[in-house]
mmCIF file of C-alpha atoms in Angstrom:
data_model
loop_
_atom_site.group_PDB
_atom_site.id
_atom_site.type_symbol
_atom_site.label_atom_id
_atom_site.label_comp_id
_atom_site.label_asym_id
_atom_site.label_seq_id
_atom_site.Cartn_x
_atom_site.Cartn_y
_atom_site.Cartn_z
ATOM 1 C CA MET Z 1 -17.925 14.004 -3.924
ATOM 2 C CA ILE Z 2 -14.355 12.897 -3.766
ATOM 3 C CA THR Z 3 -12.395 11.291 -0.671
ATOM 4 C CA VAL Z 4 -9.284 13.106 0.003
ATOM 5 C CA ARG Z 5 -6.873 11.380 2.204
ATOM 6 C CA ALA Z 6 -3.550 12.806 3.631
ATOM 7 C CA PHE Z 7 -0.516 11.070 4.632
ATOM 8 C CA ALA Z 8 2.784 11.373 6.896
ATOM 9 C CA GLN Z 9 4.003 15.276 6.285
ATOM 10 C CA VAL Z 10 0.982 16.150 4.116
ATOM 11 C CA ARG Z 11 -1.278 15.412 6.927
ATOM 12 C CA GLU Z 12 0.763 17.159 9.651
ATOM 13 C CA VAL Z 13 1.313 20.399 7.646
ATOM 14 C CA THR Z 14 -2.474 20.402 6.440
ATOM 15 C CA GLY Z 15 -3.659 19.181 9.913
ATOM 16 C CA GLU Z 16 -6.183 17.102 7.748
ATOM 17 C CA ASP Z 17 -6.709 13.289 7.654
ATOM 18 C CA THR Z 18 -9.438 12.307 5.282
ATOM 19 C CA PHE Z 19 -12.446 14.394 4.154
ATOM 20 C CA THR Z 20 -14.677 14.904 1.112
ATOM 21 C CA LEU Z 21 -14.593 17.516 -1.388
ATOM 22 C CA SER Z 22 -17.415 18.244 -4.008
ATOM 23 C CA LEU Z 23 -16.587 18.623 -7.535
ATOM 24 C CA SER Z 24 -18.644 21.113 -9.693
ATOM 25 C CA THR Z 25 -18.316 19.013 -12.615
ATOM 26 C CA PRO Z 26 -18.626 15.159 -13.335
ATOM 27 C CA THR Z 27 -15.213 14.753 -13.720
ATOM 28 C CA ALA Z 28 -11.527 16.594 -12.839
ATOM 29 C CA THR Z 29 -8.140 16.165 -13.089
ATOM 30 C CA VAL Z 30 -5.528 15.863 -10.411
ATOM 31 C CA SER Z 31 -4.321 19.148 -11.312
ATOM 32 C CA GLU Z 32 -7.559 20.753 -11.015
ATOM 33 C CA ILE Z 33 -8.140 18.851 -7.555
ATOM 34 C CA LYS Z 34 -4.554 20.433 -6.392
ATOM 35 C CA GLU Z 35 -6.249 23.750 -7.549
ATOM 36 C CA LEU Z 36 -9.377 23.163 -5.205
ATOM 37 C CA LEU Z 37 -6.887 22.230 -2.294
ATOM 38 C CA SER Z 38 -4.970 25.000 -2.942
ATOM 39 C CA GLN Z 39 -7.997 27.421 -2.609
ATOM 40 C CA ARG Z 40 -9.068 25.581 0.543
ATOM 41 C CA SER Z 41 -6.183 26.643 2.807
ATOM 42 C CA ALA Z 42 -2.621 28.153 2.797
ATOM 43 C CA LEU Z 43 -1.536 25.032 4.503
ATOM 44 C CA TRP Z 44 -2.660 22.899 1.181
ATOM 45 C CA ARG Z 45 -1.105 25.545 -0.922
ATOM 46 C CA GLU Z 46 2.293 25.315 0.768
ATOM 47 C CA VAL Z 47 2.551 21.420 1.089
ATOM 48 C CA LEU Z 48 1.338 21.082 -2.791
ATOM 49 C CA GLU Z 49 4.214 23.590 -3.921
ATOM 50 C CA SER Z 50 6.626 21.612 -2.115
ATOM 51 C CA GLY Z 51 6.040 18.569 -4.324
ATOM 52 C CA VAL Z 52 3.807 15.658 -3.154
ATOM 53 C CA LEU Z 53 2.776 12.570 -4.931
ATOM 54 C CA CYS Z 54 -0.565 11.527 -5.791
ATOM 55 C CA ALA Z 55 -2.612 8.236 -5.833
ATOM 56 C CA VAL Z 56 -6.068 7.844 -7.304
ATOM 57 C CA GLU Z 57 -7.884 4.748 -6.366
ATOM 58 C CA GLN Z 58 -4.655 3.660 -4.761
ATOM 59 C CA ALA Z 59 -2.892 3.689 -7.775
ATOM 60 C CA VAL Z 60 -0.061 6.226 -8.354
ATOM 61 C CA SER Z 61 -1.308 9.113 -10.738
ATOM 62 C CA ASP Z 62 -0.041 12.257 -12.497
ATOM 63 C CA ASP Z 63 -1.636 15.725 -12.909
ATOM 64 C CA ASN Z 64 -3.596 14.400 -15.776
ATOM 65 C CA THR Z 65 -5.357 11.489 -14.034
ATOM 66 C CA LEU Z 66 -9.264 11.700 -14.313
ATOM 67 C CA VAL Z 67 -11.203 11.854 -11.096
ATOM 68 C CA SER Z 68 -14.897 11.374 -10.768
ATOM 69 C CA ASP Z 69 -17.716 11.609 -7.912
ATOM 70 C CA GLY Z 70 -16.778 8.661 -5.434
ATOM 71 C CA THR Z 71 -13.072 8.280 -6.270
ATOM 72 C CA GLU Z 72 -10.374 8.215 -3.642
ATOM 73 C CA VAL Z 73 -7.666 10.806 -4.114
ATOM 74 C CA ALA Z 74 -4.409 10.523 -1.666
ATOM 75 C CA PHE Z 75 -1.583 12.763 -1.230
ATOM 76 C CA PHE Z 76 1.439 11.771 0.234
ATOM 77 C CA PRO Z 77 5.461 12.463 0.012
ATOM 78 C CA PRO Z 78 8.194 10.253 -1.264
ATOM 79 C CA VAL Z 79 8.095 7.129 0.539
ATOM 80 C CA THR Z 80 10.581 6.016 2.835
ATOM 81 C CA GLY Z 81 9.932 2.348 3.670
ATOM 82 C CA GLY Z 82 12.252 -0.397 4.462
ATOM 83 C CA MET G 1 4.192 -16.121 -2.566
ATOM 84 C CA PHE G 2 3.025 -14.125 0.215
ATOM 85 C CA VAL G 3 2.934 -10.366 1.649
ATOM 86 C CA ASP G 4 1.982 -9.083 5.064
ATOM 87 C CA VAL G 5 1.894 -5.821 6.539
ATOM 88 C CA CYS G 6 1.583 -6.272 10.533
ATOM 89 C CA GLN G 7 1.557 -4.260 13.573
ATOM 90 C CA HIS G 8 3.336 -7.002 15.850
ATOM 91 C CA THR G 9 6.946 -8.298 16.192
ATOM 92 C CA LEU G 10 7.812 -10.078 13.120
ATOM 93 C CA ASP G 11 7.869 -14.069 13.101
ATOM 94 C CA ILE G 12 11.127 -14.513 11.125
ATOM 95 C CA ASN G 13 11.380 -18.223 11.934
ATOM 96 C CA GLY G 14 7.874 -18.809 10.972
ATOM 97 C CA TYR G 15 8.252 -16.980 7.657
ATOM 98 C CA GLN G 16 11.440 -18.918 6.526
ATOM 99 C CA ASN G 17 9.760 -22.128 7.368
ATOM 100 C CA ARG G 18 6.574 -20.711 5.277
ATOM 101 C CA LEU G 19 9.181 -20.059 2.743
ATOM 102 C CA HIS G 20 10.802 -23.405 2.637
ATOM 103 C CA GLU G 21 7.753 -25.693 2.696
ATOM 104 C CA HIS G 22 6.770 -24.247 -0.735
ATOM 105 C CA SER G 23 10.396 -24.287 -2.438
ATOM 106 C CA THR G 24 10.314 -27.778 -3.911
ATOM 107 C CA ASN G 25 13.810 -28.505 -5.356
ATOM 108 C CA ALA G 26 15.213 -25.110 -4.613
ATOM 109 C CA GLY G 27 18.590 -25.204 -4.501
ATOM 110 C CA ALA G 28 19.085 -21.687 -2.637
ATOM 111 C CA ILE G 29 17.066 -19.952 0.173
ATOM 112 C CA VAL G 30 18.004 -16.362 0.958
ATOM 113 C CA THR G 31 16.391 -14.156 3.724
ATOM 114 C CA PHE G 32 17.148 -10.448 4.708
ATOM 115 C CA CYS G 33 15.809 -8.427 7.676
ATOM 116 C CA GLY G 34 16.133 -4.798 7.973
ATOM 117 C CA LEU G 35 16.418 -3.640 11.627
ATOM 118 C CA VAL G 36 16.105 -0.381 13.555
ATOM 119 C CA ARG G 37 19.395 1.310 13.812
ATOM 120 C CA ASP G 38 19.594 3.137 17.109
ATOM 121 C CA PHE G 39 21.259 6.160 15.530
ATOM 122 C CA ASN G 40 21.248 8.518 12.730
ATOM 123 C CA HIS G 41 23.294 11.270 11.465
ATOM 124 C CA ALA G 42 22.393 13.530 14.071
ATOM 125 C CA GLY G 43 23.067 10.839 17.281
ATOM 126 C CA CYS G 44 20.978 8.490 19.238
ATOM 127 C CA ILE G 45 17.128 7.759 18.230
ATOM 128 C CA ASP G 46 14.404 6.571 20.624
ATOM 129 C CA GLY G 47 12.872 4.096 17.963
ATOM 130 C CA ILE G 48 10.659 4.743 14.750
ATOM 131 C CA HIS G 49 7.028 4.991 13.584
ATOM 132 C CA LEU G 50 6.100 3.713 10.254
ATOM 133 C CA GLU G 51 2.823 4.913 8.582
ATOM 134 C CA HIS G 52 1.348 3.020 5.570
ATOM 135 C CA TYR G 53 -1.659 3.430 3.341
ATOM 136 C CA PRO G 54 -4.082 0.269 4.058
ATOM 137 C CA GLY G 55 -4.728 -1.459 0.910
ATOM 138 C CA MET G 56 -2.371 0.488 -1.404
ATOM 139 C CA THR G 57 0.716 -0.792 0.682
ATOM 140 C CA GLU G 58 -0.319 -4.459 0.400
ATOM 141 C CA LYS G 59 -1.268 -3.967 -3.319
ATOM 142 C CA ALA G 60 2.303 -2.402 -4.048
ATOM 143 C CA LEU G 61 4.059 -5.203 -1.890
ATOM 144 C CA ASN G 62 2.197 -7.766 -4.259
ATOM 145 C CA GLN G 63 2.994 -6.146 -7.359
ATOM 146 C CA LEU G 64 6.647 -6.065 -6.351
ATOM 147 C CA LEU G 65 6.723 -9.781 -5.500
ATOM 148 C CA CYS G 66 5.112 -10.559 -8.600
ATOM 149 C CA ALA G 67 7.595 -8.352 -10.517
ATOM 150 C CA ALA G 68 10.583 -10.146 -8.713
ATOM 151 C CA ASN G 69 8.998 -13.681 -9.241
ATOM 152 C CA THR G 70 8.721 -12.907 -12.897
ATOM 153 C CA ARG G 71 12.035 -11.561 -13.385
ATOM 154 C CA PHE G 72 14.289 -13.990 -11.295
ATOM 155 C CA ASP G 73 11.994 -16.860 -12.129
ATOM 156 C CA LEU G 74 11.610 -17.588 -8.192
ATOM 157 C CA LEU G 75 10.239 -20.743 -6.757
ATOM 158 C CA ASN G 76 8.793 -18.902 -3.853
ATOM 159 C CA ALA G 77 9.027 -15.488 -2.051
ATOM 160 C CA GLY G 78 7.655 -13.283 0.694
ATOM 161 C CA ILE G 79 7.878 -9.943 2.215
ATOM 162 C CA VAL G 80 6.337 -8.798 5.558
ATOM 163 C CA HIS G 81 6.807 -4.992 6.672
ATOM 164 C CA ARG G 82 5.875 -4.059 10.365
ATOM 165 C CA VAL G 83 4.342 -0.764 10.685
ATOM 166 C CA GLY G 84 3.377 1.451 13.824
ATOM 167 C CA ASP G 85 5.919 2.108 16.568
ATOM 168 C CA ILE G 86 9.037 -0.047 16.305
ATOM 169 C CA ALA G 87 11.604 -0.082 18.982
ATOM 170 C CA ASN G 88 15.517 0.177 18.359
ATOM 171 C CA HIS G 89 17.241 -3.021 16.988
ATOM 172 C CA GLU G 90 13.905 -4.662 16.216
ATOM 173 C CA VAL G 91 12.969 -6.088 12.653
ATOM 174 C CA ILE G 92 11.270 -3.559 10.273
ATOM 175 C CA VAL G 93 11.012 -5.793 7.205
ATOM 176 C CA TRP G 94 11.545 -9.624 6.221
ATOM 177 C CA VAL G 95 12.054 -10.463 2.656
ATOM 178 C CA GLY G 96 12.873 -14.207 1.676
ATOM 179 C CA THR G 97 13.254 -15.878 -1.903
ATOM 180 C CA SER G 98 14.051 -19.288 -3.044
ATOM 181 C CA ALA G 99 15.437 -20.089 -6.344
ATOM 182 C CA TYR G 100 16.927 -23.132 -8.182
ATOM 183 C CA HIS G 101 20.415 -21.289 -8.111
ATOM 184 C CA ARG G 102 21.832 -18.841 -5.470
ATOM 185 C CA GLN G 103 22.199 -15.725 -8.107
ATOM 186 C CA ALA G 104 18.477 -15.694 -8.601
ATOM 187 C CA ALA G 105 17.753 -15.941 -4.920
ATOM 188 C CA PHE G 106 20.119 -13.347 -3.882
ATOM 189 C CA ASP G 107 18.941 -10.969 -6.505
ATOM 190 C CA GLY G 108 15.428 -11.283 -6.165
ATOM 191 C CA ALA G 109 15.689 -10.423 -2.327
ATOM 192 C CA SER G 110 17.932 -7.343 -3.426
ATOM 193 C CA TYR G 111 15.722 -6.300 -6.057
ATOM 194 C CA MET G 112 12.827 -6.245 -3.914
ATOM 195 C CA MET G 113 14.370 -4.463 -1.082
ATOM 196 C CA ASP G 114 15.881 -1.793 -3.369
ATOM 197 C CA MET G 115 12.325 -1.269 -5.015
ATOM 198 C CA LEU G 116 10.399 -1.527 -1.795
ATOM 199 C CA LYS G 117 12.287 1.626 -0.689
ATOM 200 C CA GLN G 118 11.117 3.502 -4.091
ATOM 201 C CA SER G 119 7.581 2.181 -4.535
ATOM 202 C CA VAL G 120 5.794 0.797 -1.418
ATOM 203 C CA PRO G 121 3.666 3.575 0.310
ATOM 204 C CA LEU G 122 5.550 3.746 3.734
ATOM 205 C CA TRP G 123 6.550 6.552 5.664
ATOM 206 C CA LYS G 124 9.255 6.550 8.498
ATOM 207 C CA LYS G 125 9.553 8.865 11.525
ATOM 208 C CA GLU G 126 12.432 8.644 13.815
ATOM 209 C CA TYR G 127 12.080 9.723 17.350
ATOM 210 C CA GLN G 128 14.864 11.694 18.619
ATOM 211 C CA GLY G 129 15.099 14.118 21.631
ATOM 212 C CA GLY G 130 11.635 13.698 22.563
ATOM 213 C CA ARG G 131 10.166 14.667 19.057
ATOM 214 C CA GLY G 132 9.464 12.476 15.777
ATOM 215 C CA VAL G 133 11.431 13.741 12.910
ATOM 216 C CA TRP G 134 10.223 12.107 9.231
ATOM 217 C CA VAL G 135 13.100 10.633 7.209
ATOM 218 C CA HIS G 136 13.552 11.852 3.995
ATOM 219 C CA LYS G 137 14.364 9.846 0.745
ATOM 220 C CA LYS G 138 18.227 8.792 0.200
ATOM 221 C CA HIS G 139 19.740 9.275 -2.846
ATOM 222 C CA THR G 140 21.624 6.172 -2.556
ATOM 223 C CA ASP G 141 18.388 4.385 -2.590
ATOM 224 C CA GLU G 142 17.224 5.959 -5.769
ATOM 225 C CA LEU G 143 20.481 4.977 -7.423
ATOM 226 C CA ALA G 144 19.989 1.313 -6.211
ATOM 227 C CA ALA G 145 16.536 1.225 -7.837
ATOM 228 C CA MET G 146 17.655 2.810 -10.893
ATOM 229 C CA LYS G 147 20.106 -0.012 -11.359
ATOM 230 C CA TRP G 148 17.711 -2.376 -11.544
ATOM 231 C CA LEU G 149 15.632 -0.224 -14.020
ATOM 232 C CA GLN G 150 18.359 0.191 -15.983
ATOM 233 C CA GLU G 151 19.504 -3.303 -16.147
ATOM 234 C CA ALA G 152 15.996 -4.433 -17.263
ATOM 235 C CA SER G 153 16.167 -2.174 -19.878
ATOM 236 C CA GLY G 154 19.591 -2.707 -21.063
ATOM 237 C CA THR G 155 21.191 -6.012 -22.228
ATOM 238 C CA LYS G 156 19.519 -9.038 -21.501
ATOM 239 C CA GLU G 157 21.174 -10.330 -17.814
ATOM 240 C CA SER G 158 22.960 -13.370 -18.192
ATOM 241 C CA ARG G 159 23.329 -15.151 -14.763
#
């Protein structure tokens, strides 16, 4: 199981904040996680198609980053602090 | 060096004192406060909300501080960012630097603010007309950050 976290507009569009997701393989890429999420709901598909950023274990990642059981994966829009 | 993410009014005098206390032989101290403007392109606003990613936000602020310290040879520096609901005119963010010479202190503070807007997990929502609207990133902020990145990859700085 991995933990998925959603922030800002990603959370508001999907209606999900923090949840766990089962992996059918020991590891998966972020791209594969996105595919799982797209199958989870149309809302996730919509927000992923709009372009989101991803962090794995609180480090900015790309579609090729590997994820395994126990990992935290977060999705969020471009940042707007300051 | 210090960073903090807090949900209360920023103690800007306290941060200035903390910066000064550990700035032996500094010739310059520069501080910056970012405030909540009470308007945007569509009219008056009723404050903002800042969301963060607990853990990652602090890490990103620390990385930024270290990068500024190394690049500008600072004596001391600090970044404090408020999150949660913030009323109009209140301080959102405080950045401070100290250095032997003023150019490094100015540049360090400017660099941290420009890069913070591009790299630190924080998301701003403005309250307007009874609803909250997420702010979109600005092209001017991207250009400001790009300037520092290009400068770093270009000729050696001479200041």
